[in-house]
N, CA, C and O atoms as CSV, one atom per row, in Angstrom:
chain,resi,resn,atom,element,x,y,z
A,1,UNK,N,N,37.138,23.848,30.612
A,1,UNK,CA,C,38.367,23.095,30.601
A,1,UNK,C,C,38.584,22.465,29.220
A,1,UNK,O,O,37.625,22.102,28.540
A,2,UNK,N,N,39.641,22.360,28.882
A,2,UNK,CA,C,40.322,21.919,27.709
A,2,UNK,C,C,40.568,20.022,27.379
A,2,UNK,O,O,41.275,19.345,28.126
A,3,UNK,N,N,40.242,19.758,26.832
A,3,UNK,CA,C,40.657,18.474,26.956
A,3,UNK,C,C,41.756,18.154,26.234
A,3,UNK,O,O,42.671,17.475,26.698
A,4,UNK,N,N,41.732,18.726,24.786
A,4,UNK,CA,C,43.666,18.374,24.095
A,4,UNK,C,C,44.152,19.234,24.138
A,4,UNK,O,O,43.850,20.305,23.612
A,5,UNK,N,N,45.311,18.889,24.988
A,5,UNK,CA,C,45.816,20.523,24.501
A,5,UNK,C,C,47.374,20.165,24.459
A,5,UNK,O,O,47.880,19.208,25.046
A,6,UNK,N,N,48.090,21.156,23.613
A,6,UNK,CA,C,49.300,20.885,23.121
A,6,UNK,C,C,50.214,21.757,23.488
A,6,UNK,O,O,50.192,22.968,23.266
A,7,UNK,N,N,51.300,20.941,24.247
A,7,UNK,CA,C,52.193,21.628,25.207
A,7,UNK,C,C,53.544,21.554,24.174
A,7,UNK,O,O,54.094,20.471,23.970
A,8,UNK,N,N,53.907,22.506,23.699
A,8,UNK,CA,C,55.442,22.768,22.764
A,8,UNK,C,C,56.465,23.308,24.232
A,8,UNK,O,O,56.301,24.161,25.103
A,9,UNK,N,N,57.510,22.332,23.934
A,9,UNK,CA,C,58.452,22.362,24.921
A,9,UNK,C,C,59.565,21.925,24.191
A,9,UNK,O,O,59.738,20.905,23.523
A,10,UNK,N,N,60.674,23.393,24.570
A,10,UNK,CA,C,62.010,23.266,24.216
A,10,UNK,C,C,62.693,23.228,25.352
A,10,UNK,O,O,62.656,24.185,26.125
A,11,UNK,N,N,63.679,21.707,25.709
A,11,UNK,CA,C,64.061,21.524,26.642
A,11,UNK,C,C,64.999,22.922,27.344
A,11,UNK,O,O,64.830,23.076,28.553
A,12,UNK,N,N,65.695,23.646,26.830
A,12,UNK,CA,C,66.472,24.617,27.233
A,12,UNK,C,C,65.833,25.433,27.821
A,12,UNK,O,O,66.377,26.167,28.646
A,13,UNK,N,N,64.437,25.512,27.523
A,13,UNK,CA,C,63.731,26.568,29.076
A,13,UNK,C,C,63.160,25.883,30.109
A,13,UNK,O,O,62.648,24.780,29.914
A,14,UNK,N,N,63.181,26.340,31.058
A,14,UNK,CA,C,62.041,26.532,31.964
A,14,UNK,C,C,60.331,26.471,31.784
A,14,UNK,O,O,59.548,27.365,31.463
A,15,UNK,N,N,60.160,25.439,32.030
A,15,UNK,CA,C,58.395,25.253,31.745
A,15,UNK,C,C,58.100,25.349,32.838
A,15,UNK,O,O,57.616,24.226,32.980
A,16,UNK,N,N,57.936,26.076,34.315
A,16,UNK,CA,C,57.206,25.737,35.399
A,16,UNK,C,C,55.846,26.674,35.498
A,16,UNK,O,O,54.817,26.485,36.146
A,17,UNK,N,N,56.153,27.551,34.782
A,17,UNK,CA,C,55.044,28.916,34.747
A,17,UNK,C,C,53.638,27.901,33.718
A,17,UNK,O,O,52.527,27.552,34.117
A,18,UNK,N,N,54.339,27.666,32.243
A,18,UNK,CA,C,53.889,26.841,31.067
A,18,UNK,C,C,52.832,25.800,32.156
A,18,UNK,O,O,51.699,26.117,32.521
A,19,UNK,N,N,53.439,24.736,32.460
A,19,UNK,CA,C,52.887,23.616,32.909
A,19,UNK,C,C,52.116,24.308,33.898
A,19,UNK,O,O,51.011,23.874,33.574
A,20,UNK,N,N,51.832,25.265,35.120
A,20,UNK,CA,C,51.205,25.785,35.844
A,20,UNK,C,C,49.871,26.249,35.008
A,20,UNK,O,O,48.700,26.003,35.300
A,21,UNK,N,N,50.212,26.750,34.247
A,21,UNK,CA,C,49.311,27.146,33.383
A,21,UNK,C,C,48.259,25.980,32.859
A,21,UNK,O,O,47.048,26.177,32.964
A,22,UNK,N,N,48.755,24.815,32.318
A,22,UNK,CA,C,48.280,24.140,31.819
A,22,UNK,C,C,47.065,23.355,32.723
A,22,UNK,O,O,45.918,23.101,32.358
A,23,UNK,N,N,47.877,22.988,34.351
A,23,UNK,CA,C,46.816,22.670,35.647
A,23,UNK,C,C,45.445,23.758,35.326
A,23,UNK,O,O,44.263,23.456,35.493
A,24,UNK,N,N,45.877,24.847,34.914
A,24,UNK,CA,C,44.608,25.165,35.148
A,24,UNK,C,C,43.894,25.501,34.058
A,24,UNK,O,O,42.871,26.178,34.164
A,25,UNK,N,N,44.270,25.145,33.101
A,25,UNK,CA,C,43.044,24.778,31.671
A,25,UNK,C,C,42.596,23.124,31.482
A,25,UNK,O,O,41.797,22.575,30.724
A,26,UNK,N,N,43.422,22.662,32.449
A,26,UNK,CA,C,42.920,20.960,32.159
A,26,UNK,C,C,41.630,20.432,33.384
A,26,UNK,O,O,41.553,20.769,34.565
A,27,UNK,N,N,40.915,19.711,32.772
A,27,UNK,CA,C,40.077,18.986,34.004
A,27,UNK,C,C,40.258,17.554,33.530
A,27,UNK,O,O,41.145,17.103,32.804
A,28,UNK,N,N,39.005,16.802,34.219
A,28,UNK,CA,C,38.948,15.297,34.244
A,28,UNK,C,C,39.266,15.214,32.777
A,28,UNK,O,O,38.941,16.152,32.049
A,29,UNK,N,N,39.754,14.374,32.391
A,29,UNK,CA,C,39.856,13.765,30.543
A,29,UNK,C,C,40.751,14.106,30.297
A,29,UNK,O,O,41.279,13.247,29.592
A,30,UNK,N,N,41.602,15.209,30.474
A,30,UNK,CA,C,42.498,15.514,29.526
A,30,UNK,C,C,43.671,15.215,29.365
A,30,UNK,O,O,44.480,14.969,30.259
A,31,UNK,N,N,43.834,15.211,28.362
A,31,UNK,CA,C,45.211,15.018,27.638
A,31,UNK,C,C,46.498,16.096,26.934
A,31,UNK,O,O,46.570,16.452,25.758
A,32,UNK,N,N,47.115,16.331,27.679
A,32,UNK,CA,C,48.189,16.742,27.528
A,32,UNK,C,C,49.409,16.272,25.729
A,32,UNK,O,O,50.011,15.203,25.630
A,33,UNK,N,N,49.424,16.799,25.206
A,33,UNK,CA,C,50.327,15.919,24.081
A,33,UNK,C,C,51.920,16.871,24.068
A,33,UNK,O,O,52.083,17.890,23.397
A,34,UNK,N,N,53.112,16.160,25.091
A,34,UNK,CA,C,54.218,17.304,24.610
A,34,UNK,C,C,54.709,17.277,23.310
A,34,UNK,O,O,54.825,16.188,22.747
A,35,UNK,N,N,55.047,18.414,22.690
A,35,UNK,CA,C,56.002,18.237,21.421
A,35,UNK,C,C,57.124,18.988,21.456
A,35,UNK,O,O,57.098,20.136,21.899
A,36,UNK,N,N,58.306,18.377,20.959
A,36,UNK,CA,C,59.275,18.973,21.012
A,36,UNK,C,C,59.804,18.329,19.371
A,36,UNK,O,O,59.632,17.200,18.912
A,37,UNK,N,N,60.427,19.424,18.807
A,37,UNK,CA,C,60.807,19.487,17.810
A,37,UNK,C,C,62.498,19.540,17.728
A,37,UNK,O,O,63.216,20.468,18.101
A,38,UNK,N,N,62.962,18.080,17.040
A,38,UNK,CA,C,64.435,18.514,16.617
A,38,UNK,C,C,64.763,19.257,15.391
A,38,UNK,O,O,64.126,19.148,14.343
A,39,UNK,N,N,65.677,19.935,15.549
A,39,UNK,CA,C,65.656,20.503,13.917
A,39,UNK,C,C,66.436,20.078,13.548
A,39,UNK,O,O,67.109,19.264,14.180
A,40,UNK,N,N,66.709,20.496,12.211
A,40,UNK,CA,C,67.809,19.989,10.970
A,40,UNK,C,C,68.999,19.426,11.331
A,40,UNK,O,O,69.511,18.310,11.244
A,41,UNK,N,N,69.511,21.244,12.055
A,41,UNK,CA,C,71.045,21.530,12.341
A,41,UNK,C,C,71.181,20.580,13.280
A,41,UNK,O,O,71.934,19.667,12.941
A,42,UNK,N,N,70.627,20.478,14.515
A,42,UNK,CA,C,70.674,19.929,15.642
A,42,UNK,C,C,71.126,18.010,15.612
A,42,UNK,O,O,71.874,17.329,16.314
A,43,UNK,N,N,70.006,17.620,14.138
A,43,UNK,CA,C,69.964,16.067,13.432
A,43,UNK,C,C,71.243,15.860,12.429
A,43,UNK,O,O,71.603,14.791,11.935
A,44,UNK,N,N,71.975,17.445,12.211
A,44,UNK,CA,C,72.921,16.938,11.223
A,44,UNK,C,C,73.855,16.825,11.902
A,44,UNK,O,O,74.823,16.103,11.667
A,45,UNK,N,N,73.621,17.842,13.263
A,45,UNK,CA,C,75.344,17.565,13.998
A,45,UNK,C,C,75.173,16.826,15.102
A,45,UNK,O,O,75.710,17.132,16.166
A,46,UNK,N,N,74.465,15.858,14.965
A,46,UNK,CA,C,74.385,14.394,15.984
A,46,UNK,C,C,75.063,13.666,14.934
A,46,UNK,O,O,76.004,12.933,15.240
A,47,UNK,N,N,74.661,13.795,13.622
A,47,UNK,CA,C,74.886,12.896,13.175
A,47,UNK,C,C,76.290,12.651,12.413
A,47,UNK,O,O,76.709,11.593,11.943
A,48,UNK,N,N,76.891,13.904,12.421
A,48,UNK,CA,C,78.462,14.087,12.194
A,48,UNK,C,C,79.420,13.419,13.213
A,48,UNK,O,O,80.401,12.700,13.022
A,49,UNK,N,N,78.811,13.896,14.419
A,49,UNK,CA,C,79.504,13.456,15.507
A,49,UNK,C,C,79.384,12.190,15.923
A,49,UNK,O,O,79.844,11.959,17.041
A,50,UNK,N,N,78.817,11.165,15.245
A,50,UNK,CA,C,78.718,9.809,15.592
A,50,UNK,C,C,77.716,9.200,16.361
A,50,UNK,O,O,77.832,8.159,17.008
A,51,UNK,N,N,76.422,10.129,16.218
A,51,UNK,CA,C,75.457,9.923,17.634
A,51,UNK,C,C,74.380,9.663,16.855
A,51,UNK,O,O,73.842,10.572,16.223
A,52,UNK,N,N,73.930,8.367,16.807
A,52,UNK,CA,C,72.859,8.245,15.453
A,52,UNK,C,C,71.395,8.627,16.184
A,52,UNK,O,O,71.199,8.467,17.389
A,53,UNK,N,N,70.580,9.065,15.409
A,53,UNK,CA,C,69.305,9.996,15.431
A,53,UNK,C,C,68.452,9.724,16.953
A,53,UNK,O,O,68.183,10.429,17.925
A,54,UNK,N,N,68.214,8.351,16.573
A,54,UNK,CA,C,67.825,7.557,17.780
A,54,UNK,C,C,68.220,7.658,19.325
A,54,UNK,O,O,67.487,7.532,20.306
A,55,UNK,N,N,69.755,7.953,19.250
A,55,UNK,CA,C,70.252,8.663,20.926
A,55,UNK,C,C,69.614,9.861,20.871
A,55,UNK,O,O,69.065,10.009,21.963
A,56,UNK,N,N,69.424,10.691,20.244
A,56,UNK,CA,C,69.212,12.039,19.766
A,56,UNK,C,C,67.872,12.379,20.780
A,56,UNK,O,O,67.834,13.217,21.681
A,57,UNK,N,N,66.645,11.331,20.274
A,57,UNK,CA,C,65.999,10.989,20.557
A,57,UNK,C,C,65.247,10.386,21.888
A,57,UNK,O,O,64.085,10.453,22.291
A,58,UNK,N,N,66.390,9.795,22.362
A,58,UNK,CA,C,66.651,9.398,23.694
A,58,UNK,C,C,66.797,10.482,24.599
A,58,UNK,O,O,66.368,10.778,25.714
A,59,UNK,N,N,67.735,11.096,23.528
A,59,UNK,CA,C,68.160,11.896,25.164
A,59,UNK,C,C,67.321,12.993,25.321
A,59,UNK,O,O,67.148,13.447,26.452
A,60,UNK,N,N,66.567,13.672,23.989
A,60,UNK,CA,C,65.315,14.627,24.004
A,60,UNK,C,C,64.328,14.405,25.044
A,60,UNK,O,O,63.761,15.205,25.789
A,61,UNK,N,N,64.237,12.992,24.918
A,61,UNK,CA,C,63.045,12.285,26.370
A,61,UNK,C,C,63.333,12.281,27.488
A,61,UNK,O,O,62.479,12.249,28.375
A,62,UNK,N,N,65.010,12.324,27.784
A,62,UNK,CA,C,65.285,12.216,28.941
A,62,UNK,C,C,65.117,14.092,29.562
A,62,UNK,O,O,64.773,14.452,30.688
A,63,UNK,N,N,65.454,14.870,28.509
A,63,UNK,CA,C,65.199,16.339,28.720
A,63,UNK,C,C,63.507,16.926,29.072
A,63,UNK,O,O,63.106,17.934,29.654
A,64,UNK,N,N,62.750,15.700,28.377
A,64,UNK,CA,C,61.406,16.348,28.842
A,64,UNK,C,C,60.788,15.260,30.007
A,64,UNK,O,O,59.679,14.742,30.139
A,65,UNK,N,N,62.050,15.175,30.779
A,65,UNK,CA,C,61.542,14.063,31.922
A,65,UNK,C,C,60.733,15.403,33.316
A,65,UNK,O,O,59.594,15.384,33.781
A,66,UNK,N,N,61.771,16.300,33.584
A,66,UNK,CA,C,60.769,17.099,34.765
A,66,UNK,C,C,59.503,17.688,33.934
A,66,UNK,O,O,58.734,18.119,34.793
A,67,UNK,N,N,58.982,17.884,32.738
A,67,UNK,CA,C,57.618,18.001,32.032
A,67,UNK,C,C,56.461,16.727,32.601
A,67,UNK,O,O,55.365,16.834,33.150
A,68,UNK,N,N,57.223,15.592,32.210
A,68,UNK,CA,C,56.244,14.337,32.365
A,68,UNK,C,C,56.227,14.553,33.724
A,68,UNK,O,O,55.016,14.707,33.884
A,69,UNK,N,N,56.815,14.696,35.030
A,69,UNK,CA,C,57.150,14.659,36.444
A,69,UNK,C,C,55.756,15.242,36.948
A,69,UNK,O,O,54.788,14.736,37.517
A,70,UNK,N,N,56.131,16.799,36.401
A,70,UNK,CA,C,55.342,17.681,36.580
A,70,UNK,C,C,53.754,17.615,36.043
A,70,UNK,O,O,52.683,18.085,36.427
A,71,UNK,N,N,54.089,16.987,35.226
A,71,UNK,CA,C,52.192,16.888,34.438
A,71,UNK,C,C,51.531,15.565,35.580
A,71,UNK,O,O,50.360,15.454,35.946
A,72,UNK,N,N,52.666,14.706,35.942
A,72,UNK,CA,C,52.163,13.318,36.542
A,72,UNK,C,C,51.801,14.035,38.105
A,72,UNK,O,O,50.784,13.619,38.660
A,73,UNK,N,N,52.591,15.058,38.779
A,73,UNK,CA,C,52.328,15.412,40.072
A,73,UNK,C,C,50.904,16.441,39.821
A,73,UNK,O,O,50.302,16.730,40.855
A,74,UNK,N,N,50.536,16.807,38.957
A,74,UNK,CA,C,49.492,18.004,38.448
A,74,UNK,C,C,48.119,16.736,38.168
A,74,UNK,O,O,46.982,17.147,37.939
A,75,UNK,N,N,48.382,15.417,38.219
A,75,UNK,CA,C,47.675,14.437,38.157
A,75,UNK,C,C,46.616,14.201,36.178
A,75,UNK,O,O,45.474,13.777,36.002
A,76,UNK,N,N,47.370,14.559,35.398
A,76,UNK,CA,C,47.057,15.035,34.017
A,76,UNK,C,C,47.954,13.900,32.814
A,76,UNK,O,O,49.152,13.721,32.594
A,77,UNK,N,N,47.169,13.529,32.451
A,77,UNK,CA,C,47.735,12.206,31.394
A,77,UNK,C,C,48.173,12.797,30.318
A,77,UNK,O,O,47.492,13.811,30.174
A,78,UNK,N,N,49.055,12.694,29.367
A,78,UNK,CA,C,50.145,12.757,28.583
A,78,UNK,C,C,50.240,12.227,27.420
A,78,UNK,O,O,50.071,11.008,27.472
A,79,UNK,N,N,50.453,12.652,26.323
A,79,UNK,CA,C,51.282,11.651,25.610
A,79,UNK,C,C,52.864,12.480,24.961
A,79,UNK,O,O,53.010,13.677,25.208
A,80,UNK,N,N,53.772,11.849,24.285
A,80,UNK,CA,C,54.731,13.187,23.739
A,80,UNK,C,C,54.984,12.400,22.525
A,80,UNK,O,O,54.685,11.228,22.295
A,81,UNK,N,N,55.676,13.380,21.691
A,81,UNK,CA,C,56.107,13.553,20.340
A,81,UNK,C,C,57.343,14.055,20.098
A,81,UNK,O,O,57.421,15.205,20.531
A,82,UNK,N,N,58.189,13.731,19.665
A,82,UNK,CA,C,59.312,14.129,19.188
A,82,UNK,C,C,59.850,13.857,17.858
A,82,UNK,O,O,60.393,12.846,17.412
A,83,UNK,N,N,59.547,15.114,17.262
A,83,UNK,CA,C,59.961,15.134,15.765
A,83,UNK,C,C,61.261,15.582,15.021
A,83,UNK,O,O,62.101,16.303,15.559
A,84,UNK,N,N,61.325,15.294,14.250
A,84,UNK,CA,C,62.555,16.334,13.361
A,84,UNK,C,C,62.051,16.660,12.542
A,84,UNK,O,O,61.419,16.114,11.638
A,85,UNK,N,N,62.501,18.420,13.010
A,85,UNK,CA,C,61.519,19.128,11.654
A,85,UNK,C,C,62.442,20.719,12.359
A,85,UNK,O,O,63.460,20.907,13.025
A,86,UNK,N,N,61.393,21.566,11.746
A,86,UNK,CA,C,61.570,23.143,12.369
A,86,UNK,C,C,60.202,23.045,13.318
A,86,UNK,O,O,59.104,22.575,13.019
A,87,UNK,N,N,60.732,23.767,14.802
A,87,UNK,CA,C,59.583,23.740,15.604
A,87,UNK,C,C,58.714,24.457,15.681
A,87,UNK,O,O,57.769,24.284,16.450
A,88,UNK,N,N,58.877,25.752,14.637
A,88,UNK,CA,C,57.669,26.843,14.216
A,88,UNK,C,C,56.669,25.784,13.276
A,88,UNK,O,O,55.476,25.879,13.564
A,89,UNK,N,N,56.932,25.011,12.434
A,89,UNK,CA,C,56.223,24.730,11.030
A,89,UNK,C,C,55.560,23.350,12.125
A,89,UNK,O,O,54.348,23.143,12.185
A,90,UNK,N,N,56.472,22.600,12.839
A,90,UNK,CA,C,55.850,21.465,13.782
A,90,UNK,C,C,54.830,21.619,14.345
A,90,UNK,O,O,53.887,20.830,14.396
A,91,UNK,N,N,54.964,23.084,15.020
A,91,UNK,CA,C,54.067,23.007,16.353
A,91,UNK,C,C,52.846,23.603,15.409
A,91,UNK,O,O,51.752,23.057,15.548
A,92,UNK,N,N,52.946,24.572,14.559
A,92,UNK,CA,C,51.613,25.045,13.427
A,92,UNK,C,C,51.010,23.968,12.994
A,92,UNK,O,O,49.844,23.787,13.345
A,93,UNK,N,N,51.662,23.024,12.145
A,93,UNK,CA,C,51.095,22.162,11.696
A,93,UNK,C,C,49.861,21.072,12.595
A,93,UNK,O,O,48.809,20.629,12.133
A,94,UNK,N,N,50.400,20.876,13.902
A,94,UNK,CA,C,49.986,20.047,15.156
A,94,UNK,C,C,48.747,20.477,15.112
A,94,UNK,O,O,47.745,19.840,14.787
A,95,UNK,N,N,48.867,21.989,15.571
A,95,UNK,CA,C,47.820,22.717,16.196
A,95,UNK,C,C,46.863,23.151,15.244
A,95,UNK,O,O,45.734,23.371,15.683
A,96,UNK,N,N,47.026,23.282,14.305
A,96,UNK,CA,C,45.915,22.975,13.096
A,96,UNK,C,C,45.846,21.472,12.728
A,96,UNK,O,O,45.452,21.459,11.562
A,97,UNK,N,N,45.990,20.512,13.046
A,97,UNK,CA,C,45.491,19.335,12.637
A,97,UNK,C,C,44.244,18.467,13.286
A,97,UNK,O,O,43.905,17.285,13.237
A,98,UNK,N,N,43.691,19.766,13.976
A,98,UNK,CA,C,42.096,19.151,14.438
A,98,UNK,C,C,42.346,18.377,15.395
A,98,UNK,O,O,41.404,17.616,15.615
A,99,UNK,N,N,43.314,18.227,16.140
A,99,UNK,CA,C,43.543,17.287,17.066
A,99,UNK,C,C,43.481,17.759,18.806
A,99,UNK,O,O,43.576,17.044,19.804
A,100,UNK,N,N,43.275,19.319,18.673
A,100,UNK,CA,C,43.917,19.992,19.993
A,100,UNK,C,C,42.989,21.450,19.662
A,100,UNK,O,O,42.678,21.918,18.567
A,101,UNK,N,N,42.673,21.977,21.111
A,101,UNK,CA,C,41.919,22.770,21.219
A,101,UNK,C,C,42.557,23.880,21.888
A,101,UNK,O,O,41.815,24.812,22.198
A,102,UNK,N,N,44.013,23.983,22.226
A,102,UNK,CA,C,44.771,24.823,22.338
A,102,UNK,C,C,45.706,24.836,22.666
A,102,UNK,O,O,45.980,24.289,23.734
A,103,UNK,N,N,46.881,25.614,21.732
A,103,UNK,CA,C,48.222,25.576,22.059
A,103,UNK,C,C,49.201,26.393,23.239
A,103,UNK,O,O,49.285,27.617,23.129
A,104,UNK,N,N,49.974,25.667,24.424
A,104,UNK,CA,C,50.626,26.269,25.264
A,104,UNK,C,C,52.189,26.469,25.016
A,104,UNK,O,O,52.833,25.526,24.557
A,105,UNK,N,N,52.634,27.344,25.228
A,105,UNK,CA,C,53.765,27.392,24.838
A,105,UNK,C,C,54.690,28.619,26.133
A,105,UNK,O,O,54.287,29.702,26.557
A,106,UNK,N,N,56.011,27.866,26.453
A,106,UNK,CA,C,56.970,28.955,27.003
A,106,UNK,C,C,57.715,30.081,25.871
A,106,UNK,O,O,58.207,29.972,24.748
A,107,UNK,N,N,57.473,31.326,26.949
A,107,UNK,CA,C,57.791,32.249,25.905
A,107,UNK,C,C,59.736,32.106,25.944
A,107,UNK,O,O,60.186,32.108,27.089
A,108,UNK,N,N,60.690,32.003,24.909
A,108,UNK,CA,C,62.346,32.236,25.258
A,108,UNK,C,C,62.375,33.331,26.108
A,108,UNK,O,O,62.784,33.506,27.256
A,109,UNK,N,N,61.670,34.255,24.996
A,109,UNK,CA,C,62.542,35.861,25.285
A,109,UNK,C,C,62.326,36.468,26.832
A,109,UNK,O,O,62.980,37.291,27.471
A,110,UNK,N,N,61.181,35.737,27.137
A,110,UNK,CA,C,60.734,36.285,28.656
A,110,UNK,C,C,61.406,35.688,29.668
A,110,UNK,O,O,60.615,35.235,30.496
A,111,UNK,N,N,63.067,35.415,30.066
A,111,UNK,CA,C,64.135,34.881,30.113
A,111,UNK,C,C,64.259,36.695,30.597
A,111,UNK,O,O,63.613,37.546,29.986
A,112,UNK,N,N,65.358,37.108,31.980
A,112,UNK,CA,C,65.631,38.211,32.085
A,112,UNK,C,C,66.304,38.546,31.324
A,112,UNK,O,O,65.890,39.636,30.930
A,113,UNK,N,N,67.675,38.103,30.523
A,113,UNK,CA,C,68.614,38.649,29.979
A,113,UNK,C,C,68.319,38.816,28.468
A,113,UNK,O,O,69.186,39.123,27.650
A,114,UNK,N,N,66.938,38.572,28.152
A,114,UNK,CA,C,66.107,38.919,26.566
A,114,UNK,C,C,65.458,39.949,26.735
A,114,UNK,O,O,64.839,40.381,27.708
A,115,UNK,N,N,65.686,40.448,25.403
A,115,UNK,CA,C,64.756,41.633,25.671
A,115,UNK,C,C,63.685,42.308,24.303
A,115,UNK,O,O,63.095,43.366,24.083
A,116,UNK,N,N,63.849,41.167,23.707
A,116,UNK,CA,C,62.175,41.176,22.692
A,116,UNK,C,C,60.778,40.235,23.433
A,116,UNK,O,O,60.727,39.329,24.265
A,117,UNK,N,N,59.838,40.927,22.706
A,117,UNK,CA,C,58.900,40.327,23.899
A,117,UNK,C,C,57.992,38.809,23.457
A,117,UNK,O,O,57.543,38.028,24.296
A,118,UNK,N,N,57.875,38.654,22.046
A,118,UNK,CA,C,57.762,37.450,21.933
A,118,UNK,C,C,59.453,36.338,20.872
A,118,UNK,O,O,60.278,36.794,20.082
A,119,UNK,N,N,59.337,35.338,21.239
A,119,UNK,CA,C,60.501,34.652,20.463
A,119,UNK,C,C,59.846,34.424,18.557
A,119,UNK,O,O,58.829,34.797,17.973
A,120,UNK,N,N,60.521,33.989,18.331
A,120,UNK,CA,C,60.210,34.160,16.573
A,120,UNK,C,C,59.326,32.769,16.587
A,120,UNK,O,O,58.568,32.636,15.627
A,121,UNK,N,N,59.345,31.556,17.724
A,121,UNK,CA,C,58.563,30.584,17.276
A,121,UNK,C,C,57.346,30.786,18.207
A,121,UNK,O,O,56.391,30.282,17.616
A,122,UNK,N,N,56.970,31.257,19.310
A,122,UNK,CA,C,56.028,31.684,20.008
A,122,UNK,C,C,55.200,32.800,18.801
A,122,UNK,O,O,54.047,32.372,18.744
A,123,UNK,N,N,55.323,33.944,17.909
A,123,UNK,CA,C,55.040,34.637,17.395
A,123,UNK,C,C,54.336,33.816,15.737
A,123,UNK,O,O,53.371,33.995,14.994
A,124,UNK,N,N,55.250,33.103,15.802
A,124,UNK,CA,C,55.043,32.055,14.348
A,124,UNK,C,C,53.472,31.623,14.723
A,124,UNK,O,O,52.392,31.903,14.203
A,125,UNK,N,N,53.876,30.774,15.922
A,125,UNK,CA,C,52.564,29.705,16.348
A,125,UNK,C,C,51.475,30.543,16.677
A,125,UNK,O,O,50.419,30.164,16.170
A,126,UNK,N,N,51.399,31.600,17.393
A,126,UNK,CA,C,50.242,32.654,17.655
A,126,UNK,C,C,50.079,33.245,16.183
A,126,UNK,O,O,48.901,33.587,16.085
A,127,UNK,N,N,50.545,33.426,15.372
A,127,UNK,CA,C,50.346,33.783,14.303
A,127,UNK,C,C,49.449,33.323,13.138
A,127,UNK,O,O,48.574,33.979,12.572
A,128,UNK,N,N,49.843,32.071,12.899
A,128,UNK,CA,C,49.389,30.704,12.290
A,128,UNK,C,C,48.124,29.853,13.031
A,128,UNK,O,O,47.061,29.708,12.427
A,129,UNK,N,N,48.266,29.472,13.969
A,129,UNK,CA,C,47.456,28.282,14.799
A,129,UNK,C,C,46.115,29.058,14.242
A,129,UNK,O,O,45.888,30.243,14.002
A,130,UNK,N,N,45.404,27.972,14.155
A,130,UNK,CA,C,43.889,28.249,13.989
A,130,UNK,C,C,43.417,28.103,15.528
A,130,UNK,O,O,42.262,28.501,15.681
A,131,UNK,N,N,43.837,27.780,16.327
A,131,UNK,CA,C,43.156,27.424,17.774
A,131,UNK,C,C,43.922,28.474,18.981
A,131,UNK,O,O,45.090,28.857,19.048
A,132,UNK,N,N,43.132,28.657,19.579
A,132,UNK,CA,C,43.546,30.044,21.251
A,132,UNK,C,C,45.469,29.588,21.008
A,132,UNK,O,O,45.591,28.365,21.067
A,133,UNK,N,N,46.796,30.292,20.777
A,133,UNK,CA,C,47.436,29.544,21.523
A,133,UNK,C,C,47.603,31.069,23.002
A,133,UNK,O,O,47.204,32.233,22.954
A,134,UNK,N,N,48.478,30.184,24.313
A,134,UNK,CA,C,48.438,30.949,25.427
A,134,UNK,C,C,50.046,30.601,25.723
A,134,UNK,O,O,50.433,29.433,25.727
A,135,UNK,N,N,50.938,31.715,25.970
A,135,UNK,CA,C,51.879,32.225,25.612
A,135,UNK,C,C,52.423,32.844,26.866
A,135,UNK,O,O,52.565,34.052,27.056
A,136,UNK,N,N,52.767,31.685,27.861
A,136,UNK,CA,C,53.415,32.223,28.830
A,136,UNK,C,C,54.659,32.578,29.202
A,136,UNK,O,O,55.564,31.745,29.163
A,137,UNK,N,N,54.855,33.740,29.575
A,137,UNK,CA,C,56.161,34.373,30.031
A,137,UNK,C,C,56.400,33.626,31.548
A,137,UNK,O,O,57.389,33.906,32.226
């Protein structure tokens, strides 16, 4: 069993497979850390539109509320992160920073109406990470 392990979550998918996954690499101790990454575009056009960074922010948390739900009913302690950055270079950076012993991640493309088999930031992070990442469809 894993004790850090780092859950990259983009609110627009579906994590139920992801987090299933995660029940069963975690035991007693562990810690869960979500990250979700805002990017640029996403921080420049909050911020055109009058929505300063901080709602941005808010409401990212309120998007990774069935994550926390789900990790709390899976009985697995937590912490999250929400950055602004690019979420390929975020989640690499994380997962090489000695902090986490393996990265989980939902795959986009494995979505029926996709039809490449990994997404460009799932491929980045398996690419890069110095640590197992596990790459569920």
């Amino acid at each position: 069993m894993f004790k850090n392990i780092l859950l990259g979550v983009d609110t627009t998918l579906k994590n139920e497979k992801a987090l299933e996954q995660v029940s069963k690499l975690s035991g007693e101790g562990t810690i869960v850390t979500i990250l979700n990454a805002i990017s640029e575009q996403d921080a420049q056009t909050s911020i055109k539109s009058g929505v300063h960074l901080d709602k941005l922010v808010e409401k990212r948390s309120e998007g990774l509320e069935s994550t926390r739900n789900a990790l709390d009913d899976y009985g697995i302690n937590y912490d999250e992160i929400i950055v602004r950055g690019n979420a390929k270079e975020e989640l690499v950076k994380h997962a090489n920073s000695g902090k986490y012993e393996i990265v989980v991640l939902s795959n986009r493309k494995a979505e029926d109406k996709k039809k490449f088999v990994l997404g460009s930031v799932s491929h980045k992070v398996a690419k890069r990470a110095n640590i197992p990442v596990l790459i569920v469809k």
